[in-house]
PDB file of C-alpha atoms and ligand atoms in Angstrom:
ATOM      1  CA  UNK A 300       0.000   0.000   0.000  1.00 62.00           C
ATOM      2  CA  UNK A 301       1.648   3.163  -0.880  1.00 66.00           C
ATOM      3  CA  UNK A 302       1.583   5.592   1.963  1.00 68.00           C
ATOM      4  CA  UNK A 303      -1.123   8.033   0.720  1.00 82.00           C
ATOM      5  CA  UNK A 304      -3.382   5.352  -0.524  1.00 91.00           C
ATOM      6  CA  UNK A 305      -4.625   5.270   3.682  1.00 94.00           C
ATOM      7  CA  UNK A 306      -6.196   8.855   2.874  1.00 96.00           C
ATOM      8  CA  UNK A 307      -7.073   8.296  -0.266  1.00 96.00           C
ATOM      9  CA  UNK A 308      -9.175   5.415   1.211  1.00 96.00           C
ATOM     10  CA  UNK A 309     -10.726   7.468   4.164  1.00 96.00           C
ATOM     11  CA  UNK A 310     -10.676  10.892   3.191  1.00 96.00           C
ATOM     12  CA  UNK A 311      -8.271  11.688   5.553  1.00 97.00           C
ATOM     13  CA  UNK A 312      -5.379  14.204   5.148  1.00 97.00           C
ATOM     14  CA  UNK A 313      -2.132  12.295   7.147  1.00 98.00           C
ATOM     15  CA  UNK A 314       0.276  11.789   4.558  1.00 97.00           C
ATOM     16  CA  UNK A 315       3.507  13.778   3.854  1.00 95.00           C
ATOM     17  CA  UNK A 316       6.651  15.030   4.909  1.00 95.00           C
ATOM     18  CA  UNK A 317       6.541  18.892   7.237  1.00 94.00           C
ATOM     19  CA  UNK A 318       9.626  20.407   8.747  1.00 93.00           C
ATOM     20  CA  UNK A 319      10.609  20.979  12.187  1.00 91.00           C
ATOM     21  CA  UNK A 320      10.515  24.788  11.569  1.00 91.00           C
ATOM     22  CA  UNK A 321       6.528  24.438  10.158  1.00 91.00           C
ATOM     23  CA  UNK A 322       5.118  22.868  13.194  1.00 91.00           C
ATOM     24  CA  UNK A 323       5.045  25.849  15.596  1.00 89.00           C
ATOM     25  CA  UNK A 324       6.626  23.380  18.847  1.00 87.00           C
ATOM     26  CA  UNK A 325       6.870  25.617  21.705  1.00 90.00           C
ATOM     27  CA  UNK A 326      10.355  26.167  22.144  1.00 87.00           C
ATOM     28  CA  UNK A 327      11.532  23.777  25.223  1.00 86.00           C
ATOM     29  CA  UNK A 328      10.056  21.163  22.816  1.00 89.00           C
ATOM     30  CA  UNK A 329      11.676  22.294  19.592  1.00 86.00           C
ATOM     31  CA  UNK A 330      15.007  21.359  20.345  1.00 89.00           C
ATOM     32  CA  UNK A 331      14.504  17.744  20.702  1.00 93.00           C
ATOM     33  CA  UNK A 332      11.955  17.117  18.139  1.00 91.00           C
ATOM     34  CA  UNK A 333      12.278  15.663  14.897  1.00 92.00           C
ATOM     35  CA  UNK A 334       9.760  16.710  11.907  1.00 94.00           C
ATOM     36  CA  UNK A 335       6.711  15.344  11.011  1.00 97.00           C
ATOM     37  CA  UNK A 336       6.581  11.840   8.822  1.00 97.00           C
ATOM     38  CA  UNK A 337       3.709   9.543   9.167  1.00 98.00           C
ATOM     39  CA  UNK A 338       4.478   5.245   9.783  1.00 97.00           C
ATOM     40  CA  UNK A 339       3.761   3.465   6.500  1.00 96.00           C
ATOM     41  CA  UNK A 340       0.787   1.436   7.160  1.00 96.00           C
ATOM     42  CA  UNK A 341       1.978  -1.924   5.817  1.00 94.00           C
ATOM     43  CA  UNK A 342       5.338  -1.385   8.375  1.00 95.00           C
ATOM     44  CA  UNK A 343       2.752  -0.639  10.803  1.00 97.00           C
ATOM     45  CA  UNK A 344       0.984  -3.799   9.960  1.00 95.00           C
ATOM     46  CA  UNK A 345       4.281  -5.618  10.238  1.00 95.00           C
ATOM     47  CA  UNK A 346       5.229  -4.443  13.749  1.00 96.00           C
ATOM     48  CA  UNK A 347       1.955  -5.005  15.657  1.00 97.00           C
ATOM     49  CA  UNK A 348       2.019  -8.592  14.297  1.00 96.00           C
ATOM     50  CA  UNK A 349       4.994  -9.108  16.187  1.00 95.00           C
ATOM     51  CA  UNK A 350       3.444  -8.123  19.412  1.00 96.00           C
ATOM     52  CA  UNK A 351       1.918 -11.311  21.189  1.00 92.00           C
ATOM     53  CA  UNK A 352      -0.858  -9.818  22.951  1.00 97.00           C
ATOM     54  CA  UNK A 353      -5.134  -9.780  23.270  1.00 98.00           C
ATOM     55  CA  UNK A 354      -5.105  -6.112  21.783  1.00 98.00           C
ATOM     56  CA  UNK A 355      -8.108  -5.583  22.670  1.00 98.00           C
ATOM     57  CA  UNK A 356      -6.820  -5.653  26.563  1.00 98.00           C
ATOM     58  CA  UNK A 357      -4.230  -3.209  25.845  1.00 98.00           C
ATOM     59  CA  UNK A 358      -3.910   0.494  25.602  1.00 98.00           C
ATOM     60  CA  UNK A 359      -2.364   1.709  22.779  1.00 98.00           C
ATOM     61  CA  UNK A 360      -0.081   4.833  22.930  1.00 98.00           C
ATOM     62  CA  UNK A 361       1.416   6.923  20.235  1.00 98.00           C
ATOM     63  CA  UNK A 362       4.200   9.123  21.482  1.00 98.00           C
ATOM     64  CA  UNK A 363       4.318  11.809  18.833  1.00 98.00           C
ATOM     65  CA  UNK A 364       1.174  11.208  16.979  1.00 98.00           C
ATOM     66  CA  UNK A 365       1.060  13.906  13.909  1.00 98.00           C
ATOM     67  CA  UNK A 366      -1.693  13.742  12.428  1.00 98.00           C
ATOM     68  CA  UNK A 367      -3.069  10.534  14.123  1.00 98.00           C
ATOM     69  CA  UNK A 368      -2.640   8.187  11.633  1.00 98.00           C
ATOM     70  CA  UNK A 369      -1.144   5.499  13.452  1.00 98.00           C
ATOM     71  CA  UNK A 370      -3.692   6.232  15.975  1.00 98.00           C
ATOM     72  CA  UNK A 371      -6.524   5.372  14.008  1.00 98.00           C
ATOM     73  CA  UNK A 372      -4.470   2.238  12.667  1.00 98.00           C
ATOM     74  CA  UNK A 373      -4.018   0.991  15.999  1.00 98.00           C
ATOM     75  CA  UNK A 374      -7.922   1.528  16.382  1.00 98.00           C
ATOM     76  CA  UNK A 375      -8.105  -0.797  13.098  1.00 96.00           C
ATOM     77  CA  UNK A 376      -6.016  -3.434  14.823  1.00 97.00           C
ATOM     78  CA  UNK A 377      -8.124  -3.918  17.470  1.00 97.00           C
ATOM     79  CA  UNK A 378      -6.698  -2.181  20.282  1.00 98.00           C
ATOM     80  CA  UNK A 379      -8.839  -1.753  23.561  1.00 98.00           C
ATOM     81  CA  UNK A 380      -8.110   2.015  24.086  1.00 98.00           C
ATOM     82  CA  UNK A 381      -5.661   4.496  21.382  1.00 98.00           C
ATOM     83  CA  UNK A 382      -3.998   7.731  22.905  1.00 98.00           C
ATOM     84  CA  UNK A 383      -2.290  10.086  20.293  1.00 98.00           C
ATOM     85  CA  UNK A 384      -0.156  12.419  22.053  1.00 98.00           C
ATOM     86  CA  UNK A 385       1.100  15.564  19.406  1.00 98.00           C
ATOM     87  CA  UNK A 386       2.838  18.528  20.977  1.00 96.00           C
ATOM     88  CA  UNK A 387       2.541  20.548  17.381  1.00 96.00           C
ATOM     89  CA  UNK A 388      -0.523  22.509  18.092  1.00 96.00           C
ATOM     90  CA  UNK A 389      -1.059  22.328  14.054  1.00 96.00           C
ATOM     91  CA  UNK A 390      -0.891  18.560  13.402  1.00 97.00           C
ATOM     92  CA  UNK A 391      -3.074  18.142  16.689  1.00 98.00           C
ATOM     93  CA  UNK A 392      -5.832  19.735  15.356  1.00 98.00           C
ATOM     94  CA  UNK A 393      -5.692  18.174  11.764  1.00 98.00           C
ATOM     95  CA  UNK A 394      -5.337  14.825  13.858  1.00 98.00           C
ATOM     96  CA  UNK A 395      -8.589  16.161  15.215  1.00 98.00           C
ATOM     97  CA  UNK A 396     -10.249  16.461  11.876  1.00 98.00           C
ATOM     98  CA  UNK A 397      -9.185  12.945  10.955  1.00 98.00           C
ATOM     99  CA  UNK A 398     -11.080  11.633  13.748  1.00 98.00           C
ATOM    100  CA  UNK A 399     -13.955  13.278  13.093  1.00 98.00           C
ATOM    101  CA  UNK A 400     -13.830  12.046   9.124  1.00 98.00           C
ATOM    102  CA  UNK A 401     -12.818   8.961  10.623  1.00 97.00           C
ATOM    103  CA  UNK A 402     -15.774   8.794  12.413  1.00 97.00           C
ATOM    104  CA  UNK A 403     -18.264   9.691   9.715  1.00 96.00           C
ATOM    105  CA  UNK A 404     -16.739   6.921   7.801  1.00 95.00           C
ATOM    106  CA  UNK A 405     -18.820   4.695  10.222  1.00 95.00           C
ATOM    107  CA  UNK A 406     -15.936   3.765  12.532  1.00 95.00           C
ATOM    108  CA  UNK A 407     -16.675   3.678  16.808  1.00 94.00           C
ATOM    109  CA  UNK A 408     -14.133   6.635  18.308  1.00 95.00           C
ATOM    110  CA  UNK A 409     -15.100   6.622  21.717  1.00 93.00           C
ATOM    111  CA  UNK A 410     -11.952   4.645  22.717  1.00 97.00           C
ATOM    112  CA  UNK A 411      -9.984   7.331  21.029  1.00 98.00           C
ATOM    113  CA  UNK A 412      -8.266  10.141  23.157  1.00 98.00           C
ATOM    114  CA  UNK A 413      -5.872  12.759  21.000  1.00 98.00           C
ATOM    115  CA  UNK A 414      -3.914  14.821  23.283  1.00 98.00           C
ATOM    116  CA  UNK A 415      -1.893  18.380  22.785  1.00 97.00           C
ATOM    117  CA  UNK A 416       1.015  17.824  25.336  1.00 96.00           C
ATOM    118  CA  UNK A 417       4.314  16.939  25.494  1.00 96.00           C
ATOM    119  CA  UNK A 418       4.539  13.266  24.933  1.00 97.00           C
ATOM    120  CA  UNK A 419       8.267  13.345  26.708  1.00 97.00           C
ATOM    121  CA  UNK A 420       6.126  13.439  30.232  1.00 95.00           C
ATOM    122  CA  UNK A 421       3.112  11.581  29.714  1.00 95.00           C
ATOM    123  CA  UNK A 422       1.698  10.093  32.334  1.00 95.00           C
ATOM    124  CA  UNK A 423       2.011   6.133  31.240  1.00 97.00           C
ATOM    125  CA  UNK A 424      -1.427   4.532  31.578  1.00 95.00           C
ATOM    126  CA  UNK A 425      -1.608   1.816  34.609  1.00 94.00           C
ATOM    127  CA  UNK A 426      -2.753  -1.498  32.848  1.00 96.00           C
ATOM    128  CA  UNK A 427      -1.370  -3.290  30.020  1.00 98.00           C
ATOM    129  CA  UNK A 428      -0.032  -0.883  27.232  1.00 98.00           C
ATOM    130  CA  UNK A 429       2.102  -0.455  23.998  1.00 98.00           C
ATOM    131  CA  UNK A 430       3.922   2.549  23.754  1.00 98.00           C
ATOM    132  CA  UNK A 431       4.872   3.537  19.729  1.00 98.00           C
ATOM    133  CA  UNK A 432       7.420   5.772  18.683  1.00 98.00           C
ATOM    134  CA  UNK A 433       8.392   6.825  15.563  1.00 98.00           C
ATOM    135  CA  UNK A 434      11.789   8.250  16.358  1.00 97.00           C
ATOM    136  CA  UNK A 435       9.832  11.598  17.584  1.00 97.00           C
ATOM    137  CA  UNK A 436      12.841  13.218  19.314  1.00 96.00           C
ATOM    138  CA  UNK A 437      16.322  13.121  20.437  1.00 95.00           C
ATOM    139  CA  UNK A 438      18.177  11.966  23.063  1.00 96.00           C
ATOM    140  CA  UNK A 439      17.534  14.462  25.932  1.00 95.00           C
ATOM    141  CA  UNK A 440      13.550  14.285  25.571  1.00 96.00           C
ATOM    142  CA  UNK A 441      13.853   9.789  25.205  1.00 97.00           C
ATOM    143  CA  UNK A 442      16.105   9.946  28.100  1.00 97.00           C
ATOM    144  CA  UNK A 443      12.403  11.476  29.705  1.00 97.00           C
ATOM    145  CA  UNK A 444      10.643   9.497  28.218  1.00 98.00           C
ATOM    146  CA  UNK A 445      12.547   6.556  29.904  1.00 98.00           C
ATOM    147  CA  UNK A 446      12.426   7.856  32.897  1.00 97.00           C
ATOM    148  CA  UNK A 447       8.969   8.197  33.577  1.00 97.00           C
ATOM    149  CA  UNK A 448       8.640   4.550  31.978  1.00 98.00           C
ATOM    150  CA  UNK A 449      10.416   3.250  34.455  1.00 97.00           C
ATOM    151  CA  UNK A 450       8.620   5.167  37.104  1.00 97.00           C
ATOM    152  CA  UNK A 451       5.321   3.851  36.000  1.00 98.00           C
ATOM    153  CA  UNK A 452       6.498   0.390  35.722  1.00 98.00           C
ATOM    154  CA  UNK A 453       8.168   0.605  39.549  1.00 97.00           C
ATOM    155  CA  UNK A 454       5.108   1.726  40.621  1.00 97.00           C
ATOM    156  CA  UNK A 455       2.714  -0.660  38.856  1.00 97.00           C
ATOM    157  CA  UNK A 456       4.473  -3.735  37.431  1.00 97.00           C
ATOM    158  CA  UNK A 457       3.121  -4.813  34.300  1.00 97.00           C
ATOM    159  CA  UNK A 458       3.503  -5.713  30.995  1.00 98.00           C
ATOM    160  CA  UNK A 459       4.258  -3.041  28.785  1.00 98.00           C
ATOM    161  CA  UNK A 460       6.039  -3.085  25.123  1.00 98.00           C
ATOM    162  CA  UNK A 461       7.674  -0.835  23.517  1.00 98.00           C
ATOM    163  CA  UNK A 462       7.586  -0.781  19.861  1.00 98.00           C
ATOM    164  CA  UNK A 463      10.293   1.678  18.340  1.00 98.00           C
ATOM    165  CA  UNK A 464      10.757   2.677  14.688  1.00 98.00           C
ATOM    166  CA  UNK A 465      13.278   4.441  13.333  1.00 97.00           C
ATOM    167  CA  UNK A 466      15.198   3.844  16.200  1.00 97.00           C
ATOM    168  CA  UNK A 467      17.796   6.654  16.742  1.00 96.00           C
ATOM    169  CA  UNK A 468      18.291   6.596  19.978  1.00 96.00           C
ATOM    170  CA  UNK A 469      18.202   3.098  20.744  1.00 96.00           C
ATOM    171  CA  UNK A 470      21.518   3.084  22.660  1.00 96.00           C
ATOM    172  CA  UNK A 471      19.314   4.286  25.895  1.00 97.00           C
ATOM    173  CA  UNK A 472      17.298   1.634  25.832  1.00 97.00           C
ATOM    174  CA  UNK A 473      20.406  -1.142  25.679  1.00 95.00           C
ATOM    175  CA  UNK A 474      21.469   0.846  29.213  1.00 93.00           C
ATOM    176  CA  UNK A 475      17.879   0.665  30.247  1.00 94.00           C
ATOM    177  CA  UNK A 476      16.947  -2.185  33.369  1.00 95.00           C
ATOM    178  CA  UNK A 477      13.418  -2.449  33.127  1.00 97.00           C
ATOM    179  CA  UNK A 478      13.065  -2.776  29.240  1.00 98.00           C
ATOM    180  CA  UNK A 479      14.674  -5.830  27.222  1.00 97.00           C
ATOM    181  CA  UNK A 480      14.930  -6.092  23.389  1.00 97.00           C
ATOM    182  CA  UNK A 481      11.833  -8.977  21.931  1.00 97.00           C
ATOM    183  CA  UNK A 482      13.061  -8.567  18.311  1.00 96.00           C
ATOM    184  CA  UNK A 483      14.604  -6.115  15.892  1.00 96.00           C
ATOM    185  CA  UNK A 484      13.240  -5.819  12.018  1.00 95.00           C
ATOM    186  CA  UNK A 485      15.052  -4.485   9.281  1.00 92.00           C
ATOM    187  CA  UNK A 486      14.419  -3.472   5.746  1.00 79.00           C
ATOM    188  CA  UNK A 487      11.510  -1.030   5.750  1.00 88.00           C
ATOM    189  CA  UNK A 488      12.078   2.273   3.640  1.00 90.00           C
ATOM    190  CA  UNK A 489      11.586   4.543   6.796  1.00 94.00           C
ATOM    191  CA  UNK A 490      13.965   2.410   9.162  1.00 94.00           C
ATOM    192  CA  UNK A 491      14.193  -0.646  11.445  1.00 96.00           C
ATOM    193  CA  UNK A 492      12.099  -1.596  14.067  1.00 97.00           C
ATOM    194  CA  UNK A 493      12.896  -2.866  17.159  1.00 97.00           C
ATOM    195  CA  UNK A 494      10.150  -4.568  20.263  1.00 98.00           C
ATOM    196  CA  UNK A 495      11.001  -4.366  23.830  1.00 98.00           C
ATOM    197  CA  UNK A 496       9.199  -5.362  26.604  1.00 98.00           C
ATOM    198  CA  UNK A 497       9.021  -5.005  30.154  1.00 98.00           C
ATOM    199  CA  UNK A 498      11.607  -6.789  31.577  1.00 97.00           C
ATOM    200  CA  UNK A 499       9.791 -10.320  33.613  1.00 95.00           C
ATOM    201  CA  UNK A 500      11.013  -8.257  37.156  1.00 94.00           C
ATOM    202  CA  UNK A 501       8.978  -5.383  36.314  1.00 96.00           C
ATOM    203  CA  UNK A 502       5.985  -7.625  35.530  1.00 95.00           C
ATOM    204  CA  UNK A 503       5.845  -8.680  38.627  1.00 85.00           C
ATOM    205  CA  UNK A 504       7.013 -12.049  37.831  1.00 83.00           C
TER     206      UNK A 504
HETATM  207  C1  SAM B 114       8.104  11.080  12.737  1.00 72.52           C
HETATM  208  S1  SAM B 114       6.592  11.876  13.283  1.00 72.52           S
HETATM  209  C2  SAM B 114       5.587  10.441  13.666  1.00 72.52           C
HETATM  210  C3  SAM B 114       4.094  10.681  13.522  1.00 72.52           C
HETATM  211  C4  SAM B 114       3.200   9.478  13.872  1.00 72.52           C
HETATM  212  N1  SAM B 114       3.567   8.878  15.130  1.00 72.52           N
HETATM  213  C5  SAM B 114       3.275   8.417  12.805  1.00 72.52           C
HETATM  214  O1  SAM B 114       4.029   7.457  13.002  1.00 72.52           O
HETATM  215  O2  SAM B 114       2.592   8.510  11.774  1.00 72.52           O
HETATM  216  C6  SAM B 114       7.135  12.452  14.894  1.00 72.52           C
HETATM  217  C7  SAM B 114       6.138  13.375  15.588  1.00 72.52           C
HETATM  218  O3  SAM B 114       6.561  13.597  16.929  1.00 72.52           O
HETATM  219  C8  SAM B 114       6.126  14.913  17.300  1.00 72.52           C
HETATM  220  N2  SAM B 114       6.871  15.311  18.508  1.00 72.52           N
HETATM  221  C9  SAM B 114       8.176  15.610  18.616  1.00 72.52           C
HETATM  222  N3  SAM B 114       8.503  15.882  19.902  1.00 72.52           N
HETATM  223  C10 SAM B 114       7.374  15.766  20.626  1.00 72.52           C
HETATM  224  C11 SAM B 114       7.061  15.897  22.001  1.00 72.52           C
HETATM  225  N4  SAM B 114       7.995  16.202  22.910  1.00 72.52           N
HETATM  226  N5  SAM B 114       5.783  15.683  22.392  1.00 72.52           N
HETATM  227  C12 SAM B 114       4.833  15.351  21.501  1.00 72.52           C
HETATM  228  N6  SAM B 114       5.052  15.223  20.176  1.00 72.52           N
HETATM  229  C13 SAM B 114       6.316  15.403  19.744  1.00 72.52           C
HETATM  230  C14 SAM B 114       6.425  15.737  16.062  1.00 72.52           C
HETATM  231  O4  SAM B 114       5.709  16.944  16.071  1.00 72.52           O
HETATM  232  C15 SAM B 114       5.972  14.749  14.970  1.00 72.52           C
HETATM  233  O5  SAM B 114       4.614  14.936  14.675  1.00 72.52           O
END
């Protein structure tokens, strides 16, 4: 499938490629964020058939959602609840519209929560979850990001996977002790992919 054939299908508008300097990031998130590309759907497809999980039990969270497209892909899959989380005021608010086309398209949305924040310090949800990143920022804001993973995880062990393409900054994850690596994929046009998971001691096993 190429990659605009998604809105040509739905009528939404998620495809193409906008520059850091377009997206109107405040500034404390500008300097760790990386510009706006959506996930290939069939790569998408790829990576959530690795995951072996009951979707439907699991929230699904997309770090730096754009325009939502992966969000309402993971509603596609079958995922239980879908949080898009888009600090770019302007690619919030087109993920907005998407939803709402989505919507009219016959499809249920009320499992679907798009949020305008910074996706460095969201609050991880407490049950089962997959957290997706499409290599939305650099090093400073992941090392965040990691942080409050493991936070979440001390505080409520559970299973949580990680799926992570594009994977830039993949090095802090190898130094990370509550994460380890399921499988890495190779080969797509827009980057590998690699799965972790929360490691069996931060299961609660
Ligand atoms: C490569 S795009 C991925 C879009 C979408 N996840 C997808 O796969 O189709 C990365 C996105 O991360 C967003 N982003 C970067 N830093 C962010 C932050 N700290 N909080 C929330 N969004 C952020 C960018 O604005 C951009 O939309």
């Amino acid at each position: 499938m190429a990659s605009n054939d998604f809105d040509n299908r739905w009528g939404t508008d998620t495809d193409g490629e906008i520059p850091i300097e377009l997206l109107e990031h405040d500034a404390a998130i500008a300097g760790q964020a990386v510009s706006y590309e959506p996930t290939d759907p069939d790569a998408f497809r790829v990576m959530v058939r690795e995951l072996a999980i009951a979707r439907e039990d699991y929230t699904f969270l997309d770090l730096g959602s754009g325009k939502g497209r992966v969000v309402l892909l993971a509603a596609q899959a079958g995922f239980g609840r879908v949080v898009g989380i888009e600090a770019s005021p302007l690619l919030h608010h087109t993920a907005c519209t998407n939803l709402r086309v989505w919507a009219q398209a016959g499809h249920g949305t009320r499992h679907i929560d798009l949020r305008s924040e910074d996706a460095a310090g969201a609050d991880i949800p407490p049950g089962p979850c997959v957290v997706y990143l499409f290599n939305p920022f650099r090093e400073r804001a992941m090392s965040r990001l990691l942080r409050q993973i493991r936070r979440s995880l001390q505080h409520v062990p559970r299973d949580l996977w990680l799926l992570y393409y594009n994977p830039q900054a993949r090095h802090l994850l190898e130094s990370s002790d509550c994460l380890a690596r399921v499988t890495v994929g190779r080969g797509f046009q827009q980057g590998d992919y690699e799965i972790w998971r929360s490691h069996a001691a931060f299961r609660g096993e």
